[in-house]
mmCIF file of C-alpha atoms and ligand atoms in Angstrom:
data_model
loop_
_atom_site.group_PDB
_atom_site.id
_atom_site.type_symbol
_atom_site.label_atom_id
_atom_site.label_comp_id
_atom_site.label_asym_id
_atom_site.label_seq_id
_atom_site.Cartn_x
_atom_site.Cartn_y
_atom_site.Cartn_z
ATOM 1 C CA MET A 137 -61.703 -16.211 57.320
ATOM 2 C CA PHE A 138 -58.260 -14.949 56.265
ATOM 3 C CA SER A 139 -57.069 -11.486 55.385
ATOM 4 C CA GLY A 140 -55.441 -10.740 52.061
ATOM 5 C CA GLU A 141 -52.250 -9.913 53.941
ATOM 6 C CA GLN A 142 -52.177 -13.343 55.590
ATOM 7 C CA ILE A 143 -52.609 -15.103 52.253
ATOM 8 C CA ALA A 144 -50.136 -12.845 50.465
ATOM 9 C CA GLU A 145 -47.503 -13.509 53.121
ATOM 10 C CA LEU A 146 -48.159 -17.240 52.995
ATOM 11 C CA LEU A 147 -47.832 -17.378 49.204
ATOM 12 C CA GLU A 148 -44.607 -15.433 49.380
ATOM 13 C CA ASP A 149 -43.214 -17.758 52.056
ATOM 14 C CA LEU A 150 -44.110 -20.767 49.908
ATOM 15 C CA GLY A 151 -42.332 -19.277 46.910
ATOM 16 C CA VAL A 152 -45.455 -19.073 44.763
ATOM 17 C CA SER A 153 -44.514 -17.087 41.670
ATOM 18 C CA HIS A 154 -47.955 -16.640 40.068
ATOM 19 C CA VAL A 155 -51.554 -16.959 41.228
ATOM 20 C CA VAL A 156 -53.815 -17.747 38.291
ATOM 21 C CA THR A 157 -57.317 -16.823 39.272
ATOM 22 C CA VAL A 158 -60.971 -16.078 38.769
ATOM 23 C CA PRO A 159 -62.370 -14.460 41.935
ATOM 24 C CA ASP A 160 -65.277 -15.027 44.245
ATOM 25 C CA SER A 161 -66.321 -12.868 47.153
ATOM 26 C CA THR A 162 -63.967 -14.601 49.616
ATOM 27 C CA ILE A 163 -60.816 -15.215 47.568
ATOM 28 C CA GLY A 164 -61.257 -12.200 45.268
ATOM 29 C CA PRO A 165 -60.510 -9.569 47.912
ATOM 30 C CA TRP A 166 -57.100 -11.223 48.484
ATOM 31 C CA GLN A 167 -55.881 -10.091 45.061
ATOM 32 C CA GLY A 168 -55.132 -6.542 46.189
ATOM 33 C CA ALA A 169 -52.870 -7.606 49.038
ATOM 34 C CA ILE A 170 -51.078 -10.156 46.871
ATOM 35 C CA GLU A 171 -50.367 -7.517 44.254
ATOM 36 C CA GLN A 172 -49.364 -4.957 46.846
ATOM 37 C CA ARG A 173 -46.843 -7.319 48.381
ATOM 38 C CA GLY A 174 -45.455 -7.665 44.891
ATOM 39 C CA ARG A 175 -43.658 -11.017 45.068
ATOM 40 C CA THR A 176 -46.444 -13.141 43.609
ATOM 41 C CA ARG A 177 -47.936 -12.065 40.313
ATOM 42 C CA VAL A 178 -51.714 -12.229 39.878
ATOM 43 C CA VAL A 179 -52.755 -13.572 36.452
ATOM 44 C CA ARG A 180 -56.415 -12.927 35.687
ATOM 45 C CA VAL A 181 -58.125 -15.313 33.296
ATOM 46 C CA CYS A 182 -61.639 -15.424 31.893
ATOM 47 C CA ARG A 183 -62.511 -19.039 32.775
ATOM 48 C CA GLU A 184 -61.151 -21.483 35.303
ATOM 49 C CA GLY A 185 -60.351 -24.002 32.548
ATOM 50 C CA GLU A 186 -57.825 -21.485 31.301
ATOM 51 C CA ALA A 187 -56.319 -21.196 34.764
ATOM 52 C CA TRP A 188 -55.115 -24.819 34.856
ATOM 53 C CA GLN A 189 -53.511 -24.552 31.456
ATOM 54 C CA VAL A 190 -51.866 -21.210 32.180
ATOM 55 C CA ALA A 191 -50.538 -22.745 35.398
ATOM 56 C CA ALA A 192 -49.359 -25.755 33.381
ATOM 57 C CA GLY A 193 -47.420 -23.472 31.053
ATOM 58 C CA LEU A 194 -45.926 -21.581 33.988
ATOM 59 C CA HIS A 195 -44.839 -24.855 35.582
ATOM 60 C CA LEU A 196 -43.325 -26.135 32.319
ATOM 61 C CA GLY A 197 -41.565 -22.782 32.047
ATOM 62 C CA GLY A 198 -39.932 -23.331 35.442
ATOM 63 C CA LYS A 199 -42.169 -21.280 37.761
ATOM 64 C CA THR A 200 -44.253 -22.153 40.814
ATOM 65 C CA PRO A 201 -47.852 -21.245 40.014
ATOM 66 C CA LEU A 202 -50.975 -21.756 42.108
ATOM 67 C CA VAL A 203 -54.572 -21.863 40.868
ATOM 68 C CA MET A 204 -57.059 -19.909 42.997
ATOM 69 C CA ILE A 205 -60.725 -20.399 42.069
ATOM 70 C CA GLN A 206 -64.180 -21.042 43.496
ATOM 71 C CA CYS A 207 -65.630 -24.580 43.502
ATOM 72 C CA THR A 208 -68.021 -23.502 40.730
ATOM 73 C CA GLY A 209 -64.878 -22.936 38.695
ATOM 74 C CA LEU A 210 -63.619 -26.376 39.671
ATOM 75 C CA PHE A 211 -66.691 -27.783 37.961
ATOM 76 C CA GLU A 212 -65.950 -25.585 34.936
ATOM 77 C CA SER A 213 -62.345 -26.768 34.859
ATOM 78 C CA GLY A 214 -62.917 -30.436 34.059
ATOM 79 C CA ASP A 215 -60.955 -31.320 30.998
ATOM 80 C CA ALA A 216 -58.255 -28.694 31.411
ATOM 81 C CA LEU A 217 -57.585 -30.072 34.864
ATOM 82 C CA ARG A 218 -57.533 -33.677 33.645
ATOM 83 C CA VAL A 219 -54.999 -32.936 30.935
ATOM 84 C CA ALA A 220 -52.719 -30.869 33.173
ATOM 85 C CA LEU A 221 -52.782 -33.056 36.287
ATOM 86 C CA HIS A 222 -53.234 -36.524 34.853
ATOM 87 C CA ASP A 223 -51.979 -36.596 31.242
ATOM 88 C CA TRP A 224 -49.043 -34.248 31.757
ATOM 89 C CA LYS A 225 -48.795 -35.210 35.446
ATOM 90 C CA LEU A 226 -48.040 -31.678 36.602
ATOM 91 C CA PRO A 227 -48.070 -31.216 40.393
ATOM 92 C CA LEU A 228 -50.222 -28.082 40.404
ATOM 93 C CA PHE A 229 -51.611 -26.807 43.694
ATOM 94 C CA SER A 230 -54.894 -24.975 44.112
ATOM 95 C CA ILE A 231 -56.833 -22.947 46.624
ATOM 96 C CA ILE A 232 -60.537 -23.554 46.061
ATOM 97 C CA GLY A 233 -63.323 -21.557 47.665
ATOM 98 C CA TYR A 234 -66.015 -23.889 49.012
ATOM 99 C CA ARG A 235 -69.176 -21.905 48.396
ATOM 100 C CA SER A 236 -71.904 -22.026 51.077
ATOM 101 C CA TYR A 237 -69.935 -24.405 53.280
ATOM 102 C CA LEU A 238 -70.160 -22.230 56.390
ATOM 103 C CA ASN A 239 -73.458 -20.534 55.697
ATOM 104 C CA GLN A 240 -76.304 -21.157 53.271
ATOM 105 C CA ASP A 241 -78.298 -17.978 53.952
ATOM 106 C CA THR A 242 -77.628 -16.552 50.494
ATOM 107 C CA LEU A 243 -78.013 -19.790 48.559
ATOM 108 C CA PRO A 244 -80.152 -22.252 50.530
ATOM 109 C CA GLY A 245 -79.714 -25.791 49.179
ATOM 110 C CA ASP A 246 -76.568 -24.828 47.233
ATOM 111 C CA THR A 247 -75.583 -27.984 45.354
ATOM 112 C CA CYS A 248 -71.923 -26.980 45.600
ATOM 113 C CA LEU A 249 -72.100 -28.772 48.939
ATOM 114 C CA VAL A 250 -73.204 -31.964 47.222
ATOM 115 C CA PHE A 251 -70.654 -32.092 44.438
ATOM 116 C CA THR A 252 -67.437 -30.313 45.424
ATOM 117 C CA GLU A 253 -65.787 -33.043 47.482
ATOM 118 C CA PRO A 254 -66.880 -35.973 45.271
ATOM 119 C CA VAL A 255 -65.536 -34.105 42.251
ATOM 120 C CA LEU A 256 -62.176 -33.523 43.950
ATOM 121 C CA ASP A 257 -62.097 -37.224 44.844
ATOM 122 C CA ALA A 258 -62.980 -38.179 41.265
ATOM 123 C CA TRP A 259 -60.108 -36.055 39.988
ATOM 124 C CA ARG A 260 -57.838 -37.741 42.573
ATOM 125 C CA ILE A 261 -56.819 -34.472 44.117
ATOM 126 C CA ASP A 262 -55.532 -34.740 47.678
ATOM 127 C CA TYR A 263 -57.264 -31.889 49.515
ATOM 128 C CA ARG A 264 -57.574 -30.465 53.000
ATOM 129 C CA LEU A 265 -60.715 -28.793 54.255
ATOM 130 C CA ILE A 266 -60.073 -25.452 55.940
ATOM 131 C CA THR A 267 -62.964 -24.237 58.065
ATOM 132 C CA THR A 268 -61.437 -22.091 60.824
ATOM 133 C CA PRO A 269 -58.873 -19.272 60.913
ATOM 134 C CA SER A 270 -56.669 -21.426 63.132
ATOM 135 C CA GLN A 271 -55.968 -23.671 60.132
ATOM 136 C CA LEU A 272 -53.924 -21.093 58.195
ATOM 137 C CA GLY A 273 -50.756 -23.104 58.798
ATOM 138 C CA GLU A 274 -52.327 -26.232 57.312
ATOM 139 C CA ILE A 275 -52.485 -24.581 53.908
ATOM 140 C CA GLY A 276 -48.736 -24.200 53.812
ATOM 141 C CA GLU A 277 -48.113 -27.630 55.285
ATOM 142 C CA HIS A 278 -50.228 -29.309 52.649
ATOM 143 C CA PHE A 279 -48.601 -27.271 49.875
ATOM 144 C CA VAL A 280 -45.138 -28.293 51.064
ATOM 145 C CA ALA A 281 -46.124 -31.959 51.469
ATOM 146 C CA CYS A 282 -47.638 -32.136 47.960
ATOM 147 C CA ARG A 283 -44.633 -30.402 46.501
ATOM 148 C CA ALA A 284 -42.268 -32.854 48.175
ATOM 149 C CA ALA A 285 -44.341 -35.750 46.872
ATOM 150 C CA GLY A 286 -44.463 -34.195 43.380
ATOM 151 C CA LYS A 287 -48.230 -34.495 43.246
ATOM 152 C CA PRO A 288 -51.179 -32.126 42.829
ATOM 153 C CA GLY A 289 -53.024 -30.885 45.882
ATOM 154 C CA ALA A 290 -55.687 -28.465 47.000
ATOM 155 C CA VAL A 291 -57.113 -26.723 49.985
ATOM 156 C CA LEU A 292 -60.842 -26.140 50.184
ATOM 157 C CA ILE A 293 -61.596 -22.900 51.967
ATOM 158 C CA GLY A 294 -65.019 -22.981 53.645
ATOM 159 C CA GLU A 295 -66.976 -19.901 52.641
ATOM 160 C CA GLY A 296 -70.016 -18.236 54.102
ATOM 161 C CA LYS A 297 -70.878 -16.022 51.190
ATOM 162 C CA ALA A 298 -71.582 -16.571 47.493
ATOM 163 C CA MET B 75 -65.832 -19.203 2.105
ATOM 164 C CA SER B 76 -64.581 -17.835 -1.217
ATOM 165 C CA ALA B 77 -61.315 -16.424 0.167
ATOM 166 C CA PRO B 78 -58.188 -18.070 -1.243
ATOM 167 C CA ARG B 79 -56.476 -20.573 0.996
ATOM 168 C CA MET B 80 -52.899 -21.831 1.219
ATOM 169 C CA SER B 81 -51.580 -25.243 2.139
ATOM 170 C CA ALA B 82 -51.515 -25.593 5.928
ATOM 171 C CA LYS B 83 -48.428 -27.780 5.755
ATOM 172 C CA GLU B 84 -46.524 -25.256 3.632
ATOM 173 C CA ALA B 85 -47.559 -22.441 5.970
ATOM 174 C CA LEU B 86 -46.267 -24.492 8.893
ATOM 175 C CA VAL B 87 -43.006 -25.286 7.096
ATOM 176 C CA ALA B 88 -42.448 -21.527 6.795
ATOM 177 C CA VAL B 89 -42.946 -21.162 10.560
ATOM 178 C CA HIS B 90 -40.532 -24.026 11.126
ATOM 179 C CA ALA B 91 -37.906 -22.292 9.005
ATOM 180 C CA ALA B 92 -38.414 -18.926 10.711
ATOM 181 C CA ARG B 93 -38.418 -20.190 14.309
ATOM 182 C CA GLY B 94 -35.391 -19.140 16.346
ATOM 183 C CA GLU B 95 -33.273 -21.479 18.482
ATOM 184 C CA ARG B 96 -34.657 -19.968 21.692
ATOM 185 C CA ASP B 97 -38.271 -19.904 20.562
ATOM 186 C CA VAL B 98 -40.851 -22.200 22.096
ATOM 187 C CA VAL B 99 -43.368 -23.626 19.602
ATOM 188 C CA VAL B 100 -46.637 -25.070 20.895
ATOM 189 C CA THR B 101 -48.691 -27.095 18.405
ATOM 190 C CA THR B 102 -52.064 -28.773 18.638
ATOM 191 C CA MET B 103 -54.563 -30.561 16.360
ATOM 192 C CA SER B 104 -53.688 -30.771 12.641
ATOM 193 C CA PRO B 105 -50.791 -28.312 13.026
ATOM 194 C CA ALA B 106 -49.346 -30.748 15.616
ATOM 195 C CA ARG B 107 -49.735 -33.636 13.195
ATOM 196 C CA ASP B 108 -47.913 -31.727 10.445
ATOM 197 C CA TRP B 109 -45.283 -30.296 12.813
ATOM 198 C CA MET B 110 -44.298 -33.804 13.867
ATOM 199 C CA THR B 111 -43.317 -34.587 10.267
ATOM 200 C CA LEU B 112 -40.645 -31.858 10.497
ATOM 201 C CA ARG B 113 -37.344 -31.841 12.395
ATOM 202 C CA GLN B 114 -38.119 -31.675 16.112
ATOM 203 C CA HIS B 115 -36.612 -29.208 18.577
ATOM 204 C CA PRO B 116 -36.188 -29.516 22.375
ATOM 205 C CA LEU B 117 -38.366 -26.437 22.816
ATOM 206 C CA ASP B 118 -41.317 -27.898 20.883
ATOM 207 C CA VAL B 119 -44.409 -28.571 22.940
ATOM 208 C CA VAL B 120 -46.573 -30.972 20.962
ATOM 209 C CA LEU B 121 -49.856 -30.828 22.837
ATOM 210 C CA VAL B 122 -50.893 -34.403 22.244
ATOM 211 C CA PRO B 123 -52.675 -35.668 24.230
ATOM 212 C CA SER B 124 -54.701 -32.596 24.986
ATOM 213 C CA ALA B 125 -58.168 -31.386 24.382
ATOM 214 C CA MET B 126 -59.390 -28.450 22.380
ATOM 215 C CA GLY B 127 -58.734 -24.929 23.557
ATOM 216 C CA HIS B 128 -55.691 -25.460 25.735
ATOM 217 C CA ALA B 129 -52.852 -24.379 23.470
ATOM 218 C CA THR B 130 -53.255 -20.615 23.824
ATOM 219 C CA SER B 131 -53.464 -20.881 27.613
ATOM 220 C CA ILE B 132 -50.407 -23.124 27.922
ATOM 221 C CA GLY B 133 -48.641 -20.707 25.589
ATOM 222 C CA LEU B 134 -49.584 -17.820 27.862
ATOM 223 C CA GLY B 135 -48.177 -19.632 30.894
ATOM 224 C CA ILE B 136 -44.881 -20.380 29.154
ATOM 225 C CA ALA B 137 -44.678 -16.815 27.843
ATOM 226 C CA LEU B 138 -45.134 -15.408 31.362
ATOM 227 C CA ALA B 139 -42.603 -17.840 32.806
ATOM 228 C CA GLN B 140 -40.064 -17.048 30.085
ATOM 229 C CA PRO B 141 -40.566 -13.399 29.135
ATOM 230 C CA GLU B 142 -37.228 -13.217 27.318
ATOM 231 C CA ARG B 143 -38.236 -15.891 24.822
ATOM 232 C CA ARG B 144 -40.742 -15.868 22.016
ATOM 233 C CA VAL B 145 -43.567 -18.368 22.300
ATOM 234 C CA ILE B 146 -45.384 -19.339 19.099
ATOM 235 C CA VAL B 147 -48.715 -21.167 19.369
ATOM 236 C CA CYS B 148 -50.056 -22.968 16.280
ATOM 237 C CA ASN B 149 -53.758 -23.406 16.936
ATOM 238 C CA GLY B 150 -56.803 -24.753 15.103
ATOM 239 C CA ASP B 151 -59.743 -22.455 14.419
ATOM 240 C CA GLY B 152 -62.140 -24.757 16.273
ATOM 241 C CA SER B 153 -59.795 -24.838 19.249
ATOM 242 C CA MET B 154 -59.515 -21.058 19.107
ATOM 243 C CA LEU B 155 -63.306 -20.787 19.233
ATOM 244 C CA MET B 156 -63.366 -23.023 22.287
ATOM 245 C CA ASN B 157 -61.177 -20.600 24.224
ATOM 246 C CA LEU B 158 -61.737 -17.140 22.757
ATOM 247 C CA GLY B 159 -61.471 -15.644 26.242
ATOM 248 C CA SER B 160 -57.835 -16.722 26.308
ATOM 249 C CA LEU B 161 -57.120 -13.938 23.807
ATOM 250 C CA VAL B 162 -58.376 -11.447 26.381
ATOM 251 C CA SER B 163 -56.320 -13.109 29.115
ATOM 252 C CA ILE B 164 -53.198 -12.978 26.917
ATOM 253 C CA ALA B 165 -53.635 -9.281 26.197
ATOM 254 C CA ALA B 166 -54.529 -8.518 29.826
ATOM 255 C CA ALA B 167 -51.347 -10.235 30.989
ATOM 256 C CA GLY B 168 -49.321 -8.137 28.534
ATOM 257 C CA ALA B 169 -47.682 -11.217 27.025
ATOM 258 C CA ALA B 170 -45.684 -9.267 24.449
ATOM 259 C CA ASN B 171 -43.604 -12.360 23.618
ATOM 260 C CA LEU B 172 -46.573 -14.489 22.544
ATOM 261 C CA VAL B 173 -47.579 -15.137 18.918
ATOM 262 C CA VAL B 174 -50.828 -16.975 18.179
ATOM 263 C CA LEU B 175 -51.180 -18.453 14.694
ATOM 264 C CA VAL B 176 -54.744 -19.525 13.938
ATOM 265 C CA PHE B 177 -54.947 -22.120 11.166
ATOM 266 C CA ASP B 178 -58.354 -21.280 9.769
ATOM 267 C CA ASN B 179 -59.476 -24.238 7.678
ATOM 268 C CA GLY B 180 -63.165 -23.736 8.478
ATOM 269 C CA VAL B 181 -63.502 -27.279 9.805
ATOM 270 C CA TYR B 182 -62.764 -29.669 12.623
ATOM 271 C CA GLU B 183 -60.230 -31.408 10.435
ATOM 272 C CA VAL B 184 -58.978 -34.014 12.888
ATOM 273 C CA THR B 185 -62.442 -35.467 13.455
ATOM 274 C CA GLY B 186 -63.255 -35.704 9.757
ATOM 275 C CA ALA B 187 -63.675 -32.105 8.601
ATOM 276 C CA GLN B 188 -67.094 -31.297 10.016
ATOM 277 C CA PRO B 189 -67.742 -27.547 9.683
ATOM 278 C CA ILE B 190 -67.051 -25.281 12.657
ATOM 279 C CA PRO B 191 -69.953 -22.988 13.588
ATOM 280 C CA SER B 192 -70.192 -20.199 10.991
ATOM 281 C CA PRO B 193 -67.173 -21.125 8.858
ATOM 282 C CA GLY B 194 -65.877 -18.142 6.934
ATOM 283 C CA ALA B 195 -68.029 -15.695 8.854
ATOM 284 C CA ILE B 196 -66.013 -15.356 12.046
ATOM 285 C CA ASP B 197 -63.827 -12.268 12.156
ATOM 286 C CA PHE B 198 -60.854 -13.585 14.150
ATOM 287 C CA VAL B 199 -58.902 -10.467 13.202
ATOM 288 C CA ALA B 200 -61.514 -8.202 14.801
ATOM 289 C CA ILE B 201 -61.741 -10.515 17.813
ATOM 290 C CA ALA B 202 -57.969 -10.377 18.348
ATOM 291 C CA ARG B 203 -57.892 -6.602 17.928
ATOM 292 C CA GLY B 204 -60.881 -6.193 20.190
ATOM 293 C CA SER B 205 -59.194 -8.395 22.774
ATOM 294 C CA GLY B 206 -56.235 -6.033 22.888
ATOM 295 C CA PHE B 207 -53.639 -7.772 20.688
ATOM 296 C CA ALA B 208 -50.917 -5.330 19.686
ATOM 297 C CA SER B 209 -50.299 -6.767 16.191
ATOM 298 C CA VAL B 210 -52.791 -8.641 14.040
ATOM 299 C CA PHE B 211 -52.226 -10.076 10.556
ATOM 300 C CA GLU B 212 -54.141 -12.097 7.998
ATOM 301 C CA HIS B 213 -52.651 -14.253 5.254
ATOM 302 C CA SER B 214 -53.990 -16.546 2.570
ATOM 303 C CA GLU B 215 -51.156 -16.691 0.011
ATOM 304 C CA ILE B 216 -48.148 -18.851 0.674
ATOM 305 C CA ASP B 217 -45.607 -16.613 -1.064
ATOM 306 C CA ARG B 218 -46.644 -13.585 0.944
ATOM 307 C CA TRP B 219 -46.695 -15.619 4.133
ATOM 308 C CA ARG B 220 -43.165 -16.890 3.459
ATOM 309 C CA GLU B 221 -42.003 -13.346 2.835
ATOM 310 C CA ASP B 222 -43.704 -11.923 5.931
ATOM 311 C CA VAL B 223 -43.467 -14.657 8.529
ATOM 312 C CA GLN B 224 -40.189 -13.490 10.076
ATOM 313 C CA ARG B 225 -41.411 -9.902 10.361
ATOM 314 C CA ILE B 226 -44.717 -11.047 11.815
ATOM 315 C CA LEU B 227 -43.054 -13.236 14.419
ATOM 316 C CA SER B 228 -40.966 -10.226 15.445
ATOM 317 C CA ALA B 229 -43.807 -7.696 15.573
ATOM 318 C CA PRO B 230 -44.660 -6.068 18.921
ATOM 319 C CA GLY B 231 -46.829 -8.595 20.735
ATOM 320 C CA PRO B 232 -49.051 -10.091 21.677
ATOM 321 C CA THR B 233 -49.434 -10.983 18.025
ATOM 322 C CA MET B 234 -52.110 -12.908 16.189
ATOM 323 C CA ALA B 235 -51.903 -14.078 12.587
ATOM 324 C CA LEU B 236 -54.933 -15.588 10.936
ATOM 325 C CA LEU B 237 -53.874 -18.068 8.260
ATOM 326 C CA HIS B 238 -56.500 -19.142 5.759
ATOM 327 C CA VAL B 239 -55.562 -22.711 4.909
ATOM 328 C CA GLU B 240 -57.018 -25.584 2.914
ATOM 329 C CA PRO B 241 -58.605 -28.347 4.939
ATOM 330 C CA VAL B 242 -57.062 -31.761 4.403
ATOM 331 C CA THR B 243 -59.102 -34.928 4.570
ATOM 332 C CA GLY B 244 -58.183 -38.567 4.821
ATOM 333 C CA ILE B 245 -55.127 -38.200 7.084
ATOM 334 C CA PRO B 246 -55.454 -39.467 10.676
ATOM 335 C CA GLY B 247 -55.104 -36.964 13.513
ATOM 336 C CA PRO B 248 -51.907 -36.462 15.508
ATOM 337 C CA ARG B 249 -50.586 -39.471 17.378
ATOM 338 C CA SER B 250 -48.957 -38.966 20.785
ATOM 339 C CA PRO B 251 -45.171 -38.761 20.380
ATOM 340 C CA GLY B 252 -44.644 -40.418 23.787
ATOM 341 C CA PRO B 253 -45.543 -40.044 27.455
ATOM 342 C CA ALA B 254 -46.502 -36.434 28.057
ATOM 343 C CA ALA B 255 -44.999 -36.228 31.548
ATOM 344 C CA ASP B 256 -41.556 -37.216 30.257
ATOM 345 C CA ARG B 257 -41.798 -34.734 27.424
ATOM 346 C CA GLY B 258 -42.826 -32.025 29.866
ATOM 347 C CA ARG B 259 -39.813 -32.722 32.082
ATOM 348 C CA ARG B 260 -37.460 -32.722 29.086
ATOM 349 C CA PHE B 261 -38.911 -29.416 27.904
ATOM 350 C CA THR B 262 -38.373 -27.763 31.299
ATOM 351 C CA ALA B 263 -34.846 -29.139 31.462
ATOM 352 C CA ALA B 264 -34.110 -27.827 27.953
ATOM 353 C CA ILE B 265 -35.304 -24.361 28.919
ATOM 354 C CA GLN B 266 -33.222 -24.378 32.075
ATOM 355 C CA GLN B 267 -30.173 -25.680 30.247
ATOM 356 C CA GLN B 268 -30.391 -22.930 27.655
ATOM 357 C CA GLY B 269 -30.786 -20.359 30.468
HETATM 358 C C1 LIG C 69 -62.906 -30.416 24.456
HETATM 359 C C2 LIG C 69 -62.867 -31.264 23.234
HETATM 360 N N1 LIG C 69 -64.007 -31.475 22.525
HETATM 361 C C3 LIG C 69 -63.990 -32.268 21.446
HETATM 362 C C4 LIG C 69 -62.842 -32.896 21.054
HETATM 363 C C5 LIG C 69 -62.841 -33.810 19.830
HETATM 364 N N2 LIG C 69 -62.004 -33.213 18.775
HETATM 365 C C6 LIG C 69 -60.719 -33.603 18.623
HETATM 366 S S1 LIG C 69 -59.958 -32.759 17.435
HETATM 367 C C7 LIG C 69 -61.315 -31.849 17.099
HETATM 368 C C8 LIG C 69 -61.292 -30.805 16.017
HETATM 369 C C9 LIG C 69 -60.304 -29.693 16.291
HETATM 370 O O1 LIG C 69 -60.555 -28.666 15.368
HETATM 371 P P1 LIG C 69 -59.568 -27.463 15.151
HETATM 372 O O2 LIG C 69 -59.130 -26.914 16.442
HETATM 373 O O3 LIG C 69 -60.200 -26.518 14.208
HETATM 374 O O4 LIG C 69 -58.291 -28.129 14.505
HETATM 375 P P2 LIG C 69 -58.161 -28.950 13.141
HETATM 376 O O5 LIG C 69 -58.595 -30.361 13.461
HETATM 377 O O6 LIG C 69 -59.041 -28.319 12.120
HETATM 378 O O7 LIG C 69 -56.721 -28.854 12.868
HETATM 379 C C10 LIG C 69 -62.388 -32.225 17.908
HETATM 380 C C11 LIG C 69 -63.747 -31.642 17.823
HETATM 381 C C12 LIG C 69 -61.674 -32.651 21.829
HETATM 382 N N3 LIG C 69 -60.498 -33.207 21.563
HETATM 383 N N4 LIG C 69 -61.718 -31.829 22.884
#
């Protein structure tokens, strides 16, 4: 839906210092452009649970991190997310790939569609659903609004591939 | 399990004495409980409340945010097992200013000293080396640890030191030292104030 260059430029405009990430086939290809642009550092972790805590440490250390993961990784993140967002009340923002949302050819009946939004609601994360290229600006708007409110937020990026 | 073990509290006291004014110290589990009995510092991050496995990752984030400072993470062995991949992430990120101290007591002490999986048989030293840590140490005698701790903290990082310590039973786990969000804000302010 978006090119790596579009995302890299957006992150730079928003002042994101670090993207802490585990890839999928939609968000993964953005890494190259983000690194090439050079203003936002890509931090690769082994599990999404790590990503929230690394982002927590970056935030405590005075930086502006963003967590970029697939919704499968959101499920994996559970307790790390709870501690960072709700115990330590850190206003971390995330970009979450919404697997199979636009197309279920690869994974018919993908249960990501059943659980992703209820899980975000359960974790009390204010999210916006992004399903068309025309919504690029909404990502930044939501980031800025959450930042101003000092609260966590997310954008769910509809994906057509696994 | 026949290796000699030192007192965890004494090992921690040596870290406390060696820590520099600009160093960040992250503690969790029984090391957090013992650390809170010592003089506190604005750059302490007592990870209570937390859950297992988070300390090394938080430490990595702080180390990347503050590359000019040393970050020392005092972790439990059970918590280390829960997030072994974080050692790979730390090395991959090139966090040369990060020191991970693993307090290997062979048990989940805080929950009543149930054994961790394969106590005594896990080669944390090999795991750290194999993950790409630049400096890896192992200690089980308090006098040697006291002698070496300063040098170890200053070794080229990322650094891991495996500390064989005695489990302690009958002491409750760490109690939260106050609302985490406030402590987090104070920590960030202290870092910014120090510059
Ligand atoms: C994810 C998670 N699972 C289980 C627990 C329950 N629990 C609290 S402390 C603890 C033991 C921690 O062991 P270790 O990291 O070795 O530290 P020690 O208590 O030995 O200092 C356990 C299992 C927890 N806090 N978090």
